[in-house]
Short mmCIF file of C-alpha atoms and ligand atoms in Angstrom, two decimals:
data_model
loop_
_atom_site.label_atom_id
_atom_site.label_comp_id
_atom_site.label_asym_id
_atom_site.label_seq_id
_atom_site.Cartn_x
_atom_site.Cartn_y
_atom_site.Cartn_z
CA MET A 1 0.92 -54.52 -33.10
CA PRO A 2 0.61 -50.64 -33.38
CA SER A 3 2.25 -48.81 -30.41
CA ALA A 4 0.15 -47.83 -27.42
CA PHE A 5 0.31 -44.24 -28.59
CA ALA A 6 -0.81 -45.22 -32.09
CA ARG A 7 -3.67 -47.24 -30.57
CA GLY A 8 -4.37 -44.22 -28.37
CA LEU A 9 -4.62 -42.06 -31.49
CA VAL A 10 -7.02 -44.55 -33.12
CA ALA A 11 -9.07 -44.67 -29.93
CA LEU A 12 -8.99 -40.89 -29.76
CA ALA A 13 -10.26 -40.66 -33.32
CA VAL A 14 -12.97 -43.19 -32.42
CA ALA A 15 -13.75 -41.93 -28.91
CA LEU A 16 -13.64 -38.20 -29.44
CA PRO A 17 -16.96 -37.81 -31.31
CA LEU A 18 -18.59 -40.31 -28.88
CA THR A 19 -17.25 -38.68 -25.76
CA LEU A 20 -18.27 -35.14 -26.73
CA SER A 21 -21.81 -36.17 -27.77
CA CYS A 22 -22.39 -37.96 -24.43
CA VAL A 23 -21.55 -34.93 -22.30
CA ALA A 24 -23.34 -32.42 -24.51
CA GLN A 25 -26.65 -34.25 -24.09
CA ALA A 26 -26.20 -35.14 -20.43
CA CYS A 27 -29.27 -35.07 -18.16
CA ASP A 28 -31.73 -35.47 -21.02
CA PRO A 29 -35.16 -35.92 -19.41
CA SER A 30 -35.98 -39.61 -19.00
CA THR A 31 -39.43 -41.13 -18.95
CA THR A 32 -42.03 -40.04 -16.43
CA GLU A 33 -41.22 -43.26 -14.55
CA GLY A 34 -37.58 -42.31 -14.64
CA LEU A 35 -38.22 -38.77 -13.42
CA ASN A 36 -40.47 -40.02 -10.63
CA ALA A 37 -37.82 -42.55 -9.66
CA ARG A 38 -35.22 -39.76 -9.58
CA ALA A 39 -37.42 -37.68 -7.27
CA ALA A 40 -38.10 -40.69 -5.02
CA PHE A 41 -34.35 -41.38 -4.93
CA ARG A 42 -33.80 -37.89 -3.57
CA ASP A 43 -36.48 -38.46 -0.93
CA ASP A 44 -34.75 -41.72 0.08
CA ALA A 45 -31.71 -39.76 1.32
CA PHE A 46 -29.81 -42.70 2.87
CA GLY A 47 -28.69 -46.09 1.57
CA VAL A 48 -26.36 -48.93 2.55
CA PHE A 49 -23.56 -49.99 0.22
CA VAL A 50 -22.43 -53.64 0.39
CA HIS A 51 -19.03 -54.66 -0.94
CA TRP A 52 -19.03 -58.46 -0.77
CA GLY A 53 -17.43 -61.08 -2.96
CA ALA A 54 -14.71 -63.72 -3.30
CA TYR A 55 -12.17 -61.08 -2.19
CA SER A 56 -13.86 -61.09 1.24
CA LYS A 57 -12.28 -64.52 1.80
CA LEU A 58 -8.79 -63.01 1.62
CA ALA A 59 -9.97 -60.35 4.13
CA ARG A 60 -7.61 -57.69 2.72
CA GLY A 61 -10.06 -55.50 0.82
CA GLU A 62 -11.63 -55.72 -2.64
CA TRP A 63 -8.46 -54.66 -4.49
CA VAL A 64 -6.29 -57.49 -3.12
CA MET A 65 -5.93 -59.19 -6.53
CA GLN A 66 -4.50 -55.94 -7.96
CA THR A 67 -2.58 -54.62 -4.97
CA GLU A 68 -0.86 -57.97 -4.36
CA LYS A 69 -0.50 -58.73 -8.09
CA ILE A 70 -2.21 -62.13 -7.64
CA PRO A 71 -2.41 -63.99 -10.98
CA LEU A 72 -5.96 -65.05 -11.91
CA ASP A 73 -5.42 -68.80 -11.60
CA GLU A 74 -4.06 -68.35 -8.06
CA TYR A 75 -6.92 -65.98 -7.19
CA ARG A 76 -9.43 -68.49 -8.50
CA LYS A 77 -8.07 -71.09 -6.05
CA GLU A 78 -8.70 -68.67 -3.16
CA ALA A 79 -12.16 -67.85 -4.49
CA ALA A 80 -12.99 -71.55 -4.66
CA THR A 81 -12.87 -71.58 -0.83
CA PHE A 82 -15.45 -68.78 -0.46
CA ASN A 83 -18.34 -70.36 1.47
CA PRO A 84 -20.60 -67.85 3.31
CA VAL A 85 -22.65 -70.43 5.25
CA GLU A 86 -23.76 -67.84 7.85
CA TYR A 87 -25.25 -65.55 5.20
CA ASP A 88 -28.76 -64.47 6.23
CA ALA A 89 -30.27 -61.96 3.78
CA ASP A 90 -33.24 -61.30 6.05
CA ALA A 91 -30.95 -60.39 8.97
CA TRP A 92 -29.07 -58.00 6.67
CA ALA A 93 -32.26 -56.36 5.46
CA LYS A 94 -33.50 -56.04 9.03
CA LEU A 95 -30.24 -54.37 10.07
CA PHE A 96 -30.29 -51.98 7.09
CA LYS A 97 -33.88 -51.06 7.90
CA GLU A 98 -32.90 -50.44 11.54
CA ALA A 99 -30.14 -48.19 10.21
CA GLY A 100 -32.81 -46.04 8.59
CA ALA A 101 -31.73 -46.95 5.05
CA SER A 102 -34.22 -46.63 2.19
CA TYR A 103 -32.13 -48.60 -0.32
CA VAL A 104 -29.27 -51.08 -0.66
CA VAL A 105 -26.54 -51.21 -3.32
CA ILE A 106 -24.78 -54.61 -3.46
CA THR A 107 -21.76 -55.60 -5.56
CA ALA A 108 -23.19 -58.07 -8.09
CA LYS A 109 -19.77 -58.03 -9.78
CA HIS A 110 -16.69 -56.14 -8.66
CA HIS A 111 -13.37 -55.56 -10.48
CA ASP A 112 -12.20 -59.19 -10.02
CA GLY A 113 -15.09 -60.15 -12.32
CA PHE A 114 -16.47 -62.70 -9.84
CA CYS A 115 -20.28 -62.80 -10.02
CA MET A 116 -22.50 -63.11 -6.97
CA TRP A 117 -25.44 -64.65 -8.85
CA ASP A 118 -26.10 -67.65 -11.09
CA THR A 119 -25.06 -66.05 -14.35
CA GLN A 120 -25.21 -68.10 -17.54
CA GLN A 121 -22.45 -65.98 -19.13
CA THR A 122 -19.55 -67.52 -17.15
CA GLU A 123 -18.77 -70.18 -14.55
CA TRP A 124 -16.74 -67.53 -12.65
CA ASP A 125 -19.59 -67.11 -10.18
CA ILE A 126 -20.64 -68.11 -6.67
CA VAL A 127 -22.89 -70.94 -7.94
CA ASP A 128 -20.39 -72.70 -10.24
CA HIS A 129 -17.08 -71.81 -8.59
CA THR A 130 -17.65 -72.16 -4.83
CA PRO A 131 -18.76 -74.84 -2.35
CA TYR A 132 -21.56 -72.47 -1.36
CA GLY A 133 -23.15 -73.02 -4.78
CA LYS A 134 -26.11 -70.67 -4.29
CA ASP A 135 -27.11 -67.28 -5.71
CA VAL A 136 -26.87 -64.68 -2.91
CA LEU A 137 -28.64 -61.87 -4.79
CA LYS A 138 -32.01 -63.62 -5.03
CA PRO A 139 -32.52 -63.99 -1.27
CA LEU A 140 -31.41 -60.38 -0.78
CA ALA A 141 -33.86 -59.15 -3.43
CA GLU A 142 -36.67 -61.02 -1.66
CA ALA A 143 -35.58 -59.78 1.78
CA CYS A 144 -35.39 -56.18 0.56
CA GLU A 145 -38.87 -56.55 -0.91
CA ARG A 146 -40.15 -57.87 2.43
CA HIS A 147 -38.54 -55.04 4.42
CA GLY A 148 -39.49 -52.24 2.01
CA LEU A 149 -35.94 -51.55 0.85
CA LYS A 150 -35.08 -50.71 -2.76
CA LEU A 151 -32.25 -52.77 -4.29
CA PHE A 152 -29.57 -51.51 -6.66
CA PHE A 153 -26.86 -53.65 -8.26
CA TYR A 154 -23.28 -52.40 -8.30
CA TYR A 155 -21.72 -53.60 -11.57
CA SER A 156 -18.01 -53.17 -12.34
CA GLN A 157 -17.31 -52.22 -15.97
CA LEU A 158 -13.67 -52.91 -15.24
CA ASP A 159 -12.88 -56.66 -15.21
CA TRP A 160 -9.57 -58.22 -14.10
CA SER A 161 -10.54 -61.74 -15.23
CA HIS A 162 -12.54 -61.57 -18.47
CA PRO A 163 -10.38 -62.48 -21.51
CA ASP A 164 -12.13 -59.94 -23.76
CA TYR A 165 -11.54 -57.01 -21.41
CA TYR A 166 -8.91 -55.93 -23.91
CA PRO A 167 -7.08 -53.57 -24.51
CA ARG A 168 -6.17 -53.70 -20.83
CA GLY A 169 -6.72 -50.53 -18.89
CA ASP A 170 -4.78 -48.95 -16.07
CA THR A 171 -5.18 -52.04 -13.86
CA GLY A 172 -5.48 -55.82 -14.07
CA ARG A 173 -2.16 -56.28 -15.85
CA HIS A 174 -0.92 -59.04 -13.49
CA SER A 175 -3.81 -61.43 -14.09
CA GLY A 176 -1.83 -63.54 -16.54
CA ARG A 177 -4.45 -63.26 -19.29
CA PRO A 178 -3.22 -63.52 -22.91
CA GLU A 179 -2.52 -60.09 -24.54
CA SER A 180 -5.55 -60.41 -26.85
CA GLY A 181 -9.32 -60.07 -26.76
CA ASP A 182 -12.30 -58.35 -28.32
CA PHE A 183 -13.73 -55.43 -26.30
CA ASP A 184 -17.00 -55.49 -28.20
CA ARG A 185 -17.51 -59.08 -27.12
CA TYR A 186 -16.85 -57.90 -23.53
CA VAL A 187 -19.54 -55.20 -23.85
CA ASP A 188 -21.92 -57.87 -25.20
CA TYR A 189 -21.06 -59.97 -22.13
CA MET A 190 -21.88 -57.08 -19.78
CA ASN A 191 -25.19 -56.39 -21.53
CA ALA A 192 -26.11 -60.08 -21.33
CA GLN A 193 -25.41 -60.08 -17.59
CA LEU A 194 -27.37 -56.85 -17.05
CA THR A 195 -30.26 -58.48 -18.88
CA GLU A 196 -30.08 -61.37 -16.40
CA LEU A 197 -30.08 -58.95 -13.44
CA LEU A 198 -32.88 -56.66 -14.67
CA GLY A 199 -34.80 -59.20 -16.72
CA GLY A 200 -37.20 -59.98 -13.87
CA ASP A 201 -35.52 -62.79 -11.92
CA TYR A 202 -34.69 -60.30 -9.17
CA GLY A 203 -37.99 -58.44 -9.36
CA LYS A 204 -38.03 -54.65 -9.39
CA VAL A 205 -34.46 -53.40 -9.47
CA ALA A 206 -34.09 -49.76 -8.44
CA GLY A 207 -31.01 -49.22 -10.55
CA VAL A 208 -27.43 -49.99 -11.55
CA TRP A 209 -24.39 -48.44 -9.86
CA PHE A 210 -21.60 -48.68 -12.43
CA ASP A 211 -17.92 -48.34 -11.53
CA GLY A 212 -14.62 -48.74 -13.33
CA TRP A 213 -15.07 -46.62 -16.52
CA TRP A 214 -12.00 -44.72 -15.30
CA ASP A 215 -9.78 -47.80 -15.86
CA GLN A 216 -9.83 -47.08 -19.62
CA GLN A 217 -9.58 -43.31 -19.25
CA SER A 218 -6.86 -42.38 -21.74
CA LYS A 219 -5.32 -39.72 -19.51
CA ARG A 220 -4.52 -42.48 -16.98
CA LEU A 221 -2.72 -44.61 -19.53
CA LYS A 222 1.03 -44.20 -19.81
CA GLY A 223 2.11 -42.71 -23.11
CA SER A 224 -1.39 -41.73 -24.28
CA GLY A 225 -0.58 -38.00 -24.07
CA VAL A 226 -4.31 -37.39 -23.61
CA LYS A 227 -5.31 -34.73 -21.07
CA ASP A 228 -9.07 -34.69 -21.70
CA PRO A 229 -10.62 -36.72 -18.85
CA TYR A 230 -13.62 -37.58 -21.04
CA VAL A 231 -11.57 -39.58 -23.53
CA SER A 232 -11.58 -43.37 -23.21
CA GLN A 233 -9.35 -45.72 -25.18
CA VAL A 234 -12.30 -48.04 -25.74
CA ASN A 235 -15.86 -47.71 -27.01
CA TRP A 236 -18.06 -48.65 -24.04
CA ARG A 237 -21.24 -48.32 -26.14
CA LEU A 238 -22.82 -46.66 -23.08
CA ASP A 239 -25.93 -45.46 -24.93
CA GLU A 240 -26.69 -49.07 -25.70
CA THR A 241 -26.13 -50.33 -22.17
CA TYR A 242 -28.01 -47.47 -20.51
CA GLY A 243 -30.80 -47.82 -23.07
CA LEU A 244 -30.98 -51.55 -22.34
CA ILE A 245 -31.43 -50.91 -18.60
CA HIS A 246 -34.13 -48.28 -19.17
CA SER A 247 -35.96 -50.56 -21.57
CA LEU A 248 -35.80 -53.57 -19.24
CA GLN A 249 -36.97 -51.51 -16.26
CA PRO A 250 -37.99 -47.90 -17.11
CA SER A 251 -37.87 -46.80 -13.47
CA ALA A 252 -34.38 -48.24 -12.92
CA LEU A 253 -31.83 -45.51 -12.26
CA VAL A 254 -28.39 -45.53 -13.91
CA GLY A 255 -25.43 -44.04 -12.09
CA ALA A 256 -21.77 -44.37 -13.05
CA ASN A 257 -18.84 -43.64 -10.73
CA HIS A 258 -16.60 -42.23 -13.47
CA HIS A 259 -15.76 -39.19 -11.35
CA LEU A 260 -16.87 -36.82 -14.14
CA ALA A 261 -19.97 -34.76 -14.98
CA PRO A 262 -22.95 -36.99 -15.81
CA PHE A 263 -23.06 -38.70 -19.21
CA ASP A 264 -26.15 -38.92 -21.39
CA GLY A 265 -28.62 -41.51 -20.10
CA GLU A 266 -27.49 -41.33 -16.47
CA ASP A 267 -30.02 -40.61 -13.73
CA PHE A 268 -27.90 -39.78 -10.70
CA GLN A 269 -24.35 -38.62 -9.95
CA MET A 270 -22.16 -40.00 -7.16
CA PHE A 271 -19.15 -38.66 -5.32
CA GLU A 272 -16.72 -41.04 -3.69
CA ARG A 273 -15.52 -40.31 -0.16
CA ASP A 274 -16.45 -36.72 -0.88
CA LEU A 275 -19.28 -34.27 -0.56
CA PRO A 276 -20.41 -32.82 -3.90
CA GLY A 277 -18.07 -30.00 -4.87
CA GLU A 278 -15.22 -31.21 -2.66
CA ASN A 279 -12.17 -33.29 -3.50
CA HIS A 280 -10.67 -34.56 -0.25
CA GLY A 281 -10.85 -38.19 -1.43
CA GLY A 282 -8.89 -37.32 -4.57
CA PHE A 283 -11.49 -38.74 -6.95
CA SER A 284 -13.49 -35.62 -7.71
CA ALA A 285 -11.04 -33.26 -9.45
CA ASP A 286 -13.02 -33.48 -12.71
CA ALA A 287 -16.40 -34.18 -11.13
CA THR A 288 -18.38 -31.10 -12.15
CA ILE A 289 -21.75 -31.16 -10.39
CA GLY A 290 -24.53 -31.80 -12.91
CA SER A 291 -28.28 -31.29 -12.46
CA LEU A 292 -29.07 -34.90 -11.57
CA PRO A 293 -29.86 -36.26 -8.09
CA LEU A 294 -26.64 -36.51 -6.09
CA GLU A 295 -25.14 -39.16 -3.82
CA SER A 296 -22.01 -39.29 -1.67
CA CYS A 297 -20.64 -42.72 -0.81
CA ASN A 298 -18.32 -43.44 2.08
CA THR A 299 -17.00 -46.24 4.27
CA ILE A 300 -17.69 -46.93 7.96
CA ASN A 301 -14.02 -47.83 8.46
CA GLY A 302 -11.36 -47.25 5.76
CA SER A 303 -12.28 -50.17 3.50
CA TRP A 304 -15.03 -51.06 1.03
CA GLY A 305 -14.45 -54.83 0.95
CA TYR A 306 -13.90 -56.69 4.23
CA SER A 307 -10.43 -56.02 5.63
CA ALA A 308 -9.85 -57.86 8.88
CA GLY A 309 -7.09 -55.51 10.01
CA ASP A 310 -9.00 -52.28 9.42
CA LYS A 311 -10.20 -51.04 12.82
CA SER A 312 -10.60 -47.41 11.76
CA HIS A 313 -14.38 -47.37 12.21
CA LYS A 314 -15.80 -43.83 12.32
CA THR A 315 -17.96 -42.91 15.30
CA VAL A 316 -21.74 -42.67 14.98
CA GLU A 317 -21.35 -38.90 15.45
CA GLN A 318 -18.97 -38.69 12.49
CA LEU A 319 -21.28 -40.81 10.34
CA VAL A 320 -24.36 -38.79 11.25
CA ARG A 321 -22.48 -35.59 10.50
CA PHE A 322 -21.50 -36.91 7.06
CA LEU A 323 -25.15 -37.79 6.44
CA VAL A 324 -26.23 -34.26 7.47
CA GLU A 325 -23.43 -32.62 5.45
CA SER A 326 -24.51 -34.65 2.41
CA SER A 327 -28.17 -33.71 2.88
CA GLY A 328 -27.15 -30.07 3.29
CA ARG A 329 -25.65 -30.34 -0.20
CA ASP A 330 -28.78 -31.97 -1.62
CA ALA A 331 -27.06 -35.37 -1.77
CA ASN A 332 -27.90 -38.81 -0.44
CA LEU A 333 -25.42 -40.72 1.68
CA LEU A 334 -24.56 -44.30 0.65
CA LEU A 335 -22.77 -45.82 3.65
CA ASN A 336 -20.70 -48.95 3.10
CA VAL A 337 -20.32 -52.23 4.93
CA GLY A 338 -17.93 -55.02 3.93
CA PRO A 339 -19.42 -58.30 5.18
CA ARG A 340 -17.14 -61.07 6.36
CA PRO A 341 -16.41 -64.22 4.30
CA ASP A 342 -18.89 -66.26 6.39
CA GLY A 343 -21.67 -63.85 5.41
CA THR A 344 -21.98 -62.01 8.70
CA ILE A 345 -21.53 -58.27 9.25
CA ASP A 346 -18.90 -57.38 11.85
CA PRO A 347 -20.48 -56.21 15.15
CA VAL A 348 -18.73 -52.81 15.11
CA SER A 349 -20.15 -51.91 11.69
CA ALA A 350 -23.57 -53.23 12.76
CA GLU A 351 -23.45 -51.11 15.91
CA ARG A 352 -22.53 -48.02 13.89
CA LEU A 353 -25.43 -48.64 11.51
CA ARG A 354 -27.85 -49.04 14.41
CA GLY A 355 -26.50 -45.80 15.90
CA VAL A 356 -27.26 -43.90 12.69
CA GLY A 357 -30.69 -45.53 12.69
CA GLU A 358 -31.43 -44.35 16.22
CA TRP A 359 -30.56 -40.79 15.23
CA LEU A 360 -32.69 -40.99 12.07
CA ALA A 361 -35.59 -42.45 14.04
CA LYS A 362 -35.76 -39.14 15.93
CA ASN A 363 -34.51 -36.67 13.33
CA GLY A 364 -35.40 -38.32 10.02
CA ALA A 365 -37.96 -35.66 9.08
CA ALA A 366 -35.06 -33.23 8.75
CA ILE A 367 -33.32 -35.57 6.29
CA TYR A 368 -35.75 -37.72 4.30
CA SER A 369 -37.73 -35.96 1.52
CA THR A 370 -35.73 -32.78 1.97
CA ARG A 371 -33.93 -30.78 -0.65
CA GLY A 372 -31.04 -28.38 -0.67
CA SER A 373 -31.95 -25.08 0.93
CA PRO A 374 -31.40 -21.46 0.06
CA VAL A 375 -28.62 -21.30 2.65
CA PRO A 376 -25.34 -22.77 1.23
CA PRO A 377 -22.99 -24.69 3.57
CA GLN A 378 -21.56 -22.42 6.30
CA SER A 379 -18.90 -22.63 8.99
CA TRP A 380 -21.58 -23.51 11.55
CA GLY A 381 -23.16 -26.22 9.41
CA VAL A 382 -25.63 -26.79 6.62
CA SER A 383 -29.33 -26.46 5.89
CA ASN A 384 -32.00 -28.22 3.93
CA ARG A 385 -35.73 -27.81 3.56
CA SER A 386 -38.97 -29.71 3.43
CA ASP A 387 -42.11 -28.34 1.81
CA GLU A 388 -42.92 -26.26 4.92
CA TRP A 389 -39.71 -25.78 6.89
CA VAL A 390 -36.10 -24.70 6.47
CA TYR A 391 -33.86 -26.78 8.72
CA LEU A 392 -30.59 -25.34 10.01
CA HIS A 393 -28.19 -28.09 11.09
CA VAL A 394 -25.73 -26.54 13.56
CA ILE A 395 -22.86 -29.03 13.68
CA ASP A 396 -20.04 -26.63 14.57
CA ARG A 397 -20.70 -24.10 17.27
CA SER A 398 -17.05 -23.16 17.93
CA ALA A 399 -17.70 -19.59 16.69
CA ALA A 400 -20.16 -18.90 19.49
CA ASP A 401 -19.18 -15.99 21.78
CA ALA A 402 -18.68 -16.24 25.54
CA ASP A 403 -22.42 -15.91 26.20
CA GLY A 404 -23.20 -18.65 23.69
CA TRP A 405 -24.42 -16.43 20.87
CA LEU A 406 -23.63 -17.92 17.48
CA GLU A 407 -24.23 -15.95 14.28
CA LEU A 408 -25.96 -18.09 11.70
CA THR A 409 -24.21 -16.58 8.71
CA GLY A 410 -25.99 -16.91 5.38
CA VAL A 411 -29.46 -17.17 6.94
CA GLU A 412 -31.93 -14.61 5.68
CA LEU A 413 -35.28 -14.93 7.33
CA PRO A 414 -38.43 -14.58 5.25
CA GLU A 415 -39.86 -11.08 4.76
CA GLY A 416 -41.84 -9.75 7.75
CA SER A 417 -39.67 -11.30 10.46
CA GLU A 418 -39.46 -8.59 13.16
CA PRO A 419 -35.97 -7.86 14.65
CA ASN A 420 -35.37 -9.43 18.10
CA GLU A 421 -38.29 -11.78 17.73
CA THR A 422 -37.20 -15.37 18.47
CA PRO A 423 -37.54 -16.47 14.87
CA LEU A 424 -36.16 -19.96 15.31
CA ARG A 425 -37.64 -23.12 16.77
CA LEU A 426 -36.08 -26.33 17.89
CA PHE A 427 -36.66 -29.41 15.77
CA PRO A 428 -39.27 -30.96 15.51
CA PRO A 429 -41.11 -27.76 14.55
CA GLN A 430 -44.51 -29.20 15.42
CA GLU A 431 -43.61 -28.96 19.11
CA GLY A 432 -43.06 -25.22 18.60
CA THR A 433 -40.26 -25.07 21.12
CA ALA A 434 -38.68 -21.63 20.71
CA VAL A 435 -34.92 -21.36 21.07
CA PRO A 436 -33.13 -18.23 22.29
CA SER A 437 -32.50 -16.50 18.98
CA LYS A 438 -32.62 -13.01 17.55
CA VAL A 439 -32.26 -10.93 14.42
CA ASP A 440 -29.91 -7.99 14.87
CA ALA A 441 -30.37 -4.56 13.34
CA ALA A 442 -28.27 -5.64 10.36
CA GLY A 443 -30.66 -8.53 9.78
CA ALA A 444 -28.16 -11.15 10.89
CA VAL A 445 -29.69 -14.14 12.67
CA TRP A 446 -28.22 -15.36 15.96
CA VAL A 447 -28.97 -18.38 18.15
CA ASN A 448 -27.88 -18.98 21.72
CA VAL A 449 -26.37 -22.42 22.09
CA ALA A 450 -25.24 -22.07 25.71
CA ASP A 451 -27.96 -24.42 27.07
CA ARG A 452 -27.88 -26.75 24.10
CA ALA A 453 -24.73 -28.63 24.92
CA ALA A 454 -26.10 -32.00 25.80
CA GLY A 455 -26.94 -35.24 24.05
CA GLU A 456 -27.74 -35.48 20.39
CA GLU A 457 -27.81 -31.75 19.96
CA THR A 458 -24.02 -31.87 20.17
CA ILE A 459 -24.02 -33.98 17.01
CA ASP A 460 -26.47 -31.75 15.18
CA LEU A 461 -28.55 -28.98 16.76
CA ILE A 462 -31.49 -28.74 14.34
CA LEU A 463 -33.29 -25.40 14.21
CA CYS A 464 -36.13 -24.57 11.89
CA TYR A 465 -38.20 -21.68 10.56
CA PRO A 466 -41.23 -21.78 8.30
CA ILE A 467 -40.93 -21.35 4.57
CA ALA A 468 -42.75 -18.16 3.57
CA GLU A 469 -46.18 -18.93 2.22
O1 FHN B 1 -12.25 -49.25 -7.18
C1 FHN B 1 -13.49 -49.02 -6.60
C2 FHN B 1 -13.47 -49.39 -5.16
O2 FHN B 1 -13.12 -50.72 -5.03
C3 FHN B 1 -14.86 -49.18 -4.59
O3 FHN B 1 -15.78 -49.99 -5.25
C4 FHN B 1 -15.23 -47.72 -4.76
C5 FHN B 1 -16.67 -47.49 -4.29
O4 FHN B 1 -17.10 -46.25 -4.65
N1 FHN B 1 -15.12 -47.28 -6.14
C6 FHN B 1 -13.89 -47.59 -6.84
C7 FHN B 1 -12.80 -46.60 -6.58
O5 FHN B 1 -13.18 -45.41 -7.24
#
């Protein structure tokens, strides 16, 4: 068996041409349906992410098989006790609608390879391997349809259980699988499953949210000596898989959480636990912002999959601010819940979702169907715009002076705005409520926030001015 390095060299020789060609042609225009779907995705602005699977039964997050080095046959025994008898797809869809979500992304298959639908490609699924014995994606697809929610499937390219996910990547090395396999056969397996998911059984699927490409990223693999983040030790045949999805459902959007600039054939770009352009979560060092629709994903507490001990739920204020900060960077927010093994959503997460929904019910016009504005993120907050209005989202007023005057740095009012006129209105603009504001001789715009220290305005004081005709 050639050494890892030798294999790396072979892969490099194989991958290099592939990798370069993908990036060079990124963002090629898709079909009209695809482009319309991309625009609608940007209008959607807010979605709910659902990490749910056999791992939920262990209640220690979706990486438990890897983090606790649980061999596959032992993990399968645990998974065989997964029985979500309280699962009510309609109740979920109702809650997500109340939260103000426009779409849902559910884990059809996560890294453990366990499938949440009745796949014919393996018996490692909820129908054949659990006492529950029913497909959970079908009822959710129907409930989303009923409640006017779009449905995306999260699909893990990385697989800790499939025998042909070989050569192994950076993870899944404790599963106890034989050191052999045929990666091409694994790619065929994925494409067969994606055909099941987008072949019509689940109706109109809004897209596929891929994850796990990074597991085979050569720079992660010990001894590869590869620095180029775009090099993979395997041939994922992405053009084929992406092409398959677009041919099965032309308006389905492809996104892949590889933490890099978009690859050819992708329709949107996501950032994990980060706002586009930032790297607090540690995933986005190589994530150059492309020209595709953007999405930030984040957790309500600290976990994606259900983790019984994780009580670090963010406040509604924090979640709304992350939504506003995302929108101010022209990105959607995909907010995660990790349902419990019985199929219910923990009351704290549900309450947080409803809290975001209450805020969106009042302020949604300053989020949905908006785009990034001419004013880049500032110390006081962010801005976005609709077709008629620029919205200024003041979420940090700490720079205000003793009389409450806060300079709105970066704001340049449209031509013809007279100095000292109160150029700004309170949201919603239709009510035309002026707010104490002024333009100084230097053209800087100021707002007085002294009397705006109550209620929701403390989360986000939304000001607006008309876009010049
Ligand atoms: O490993 C996954 C993780 O379990 C989770 O699915 C997140 C969601 O964005 N993505 C990966 C980590 O980058």
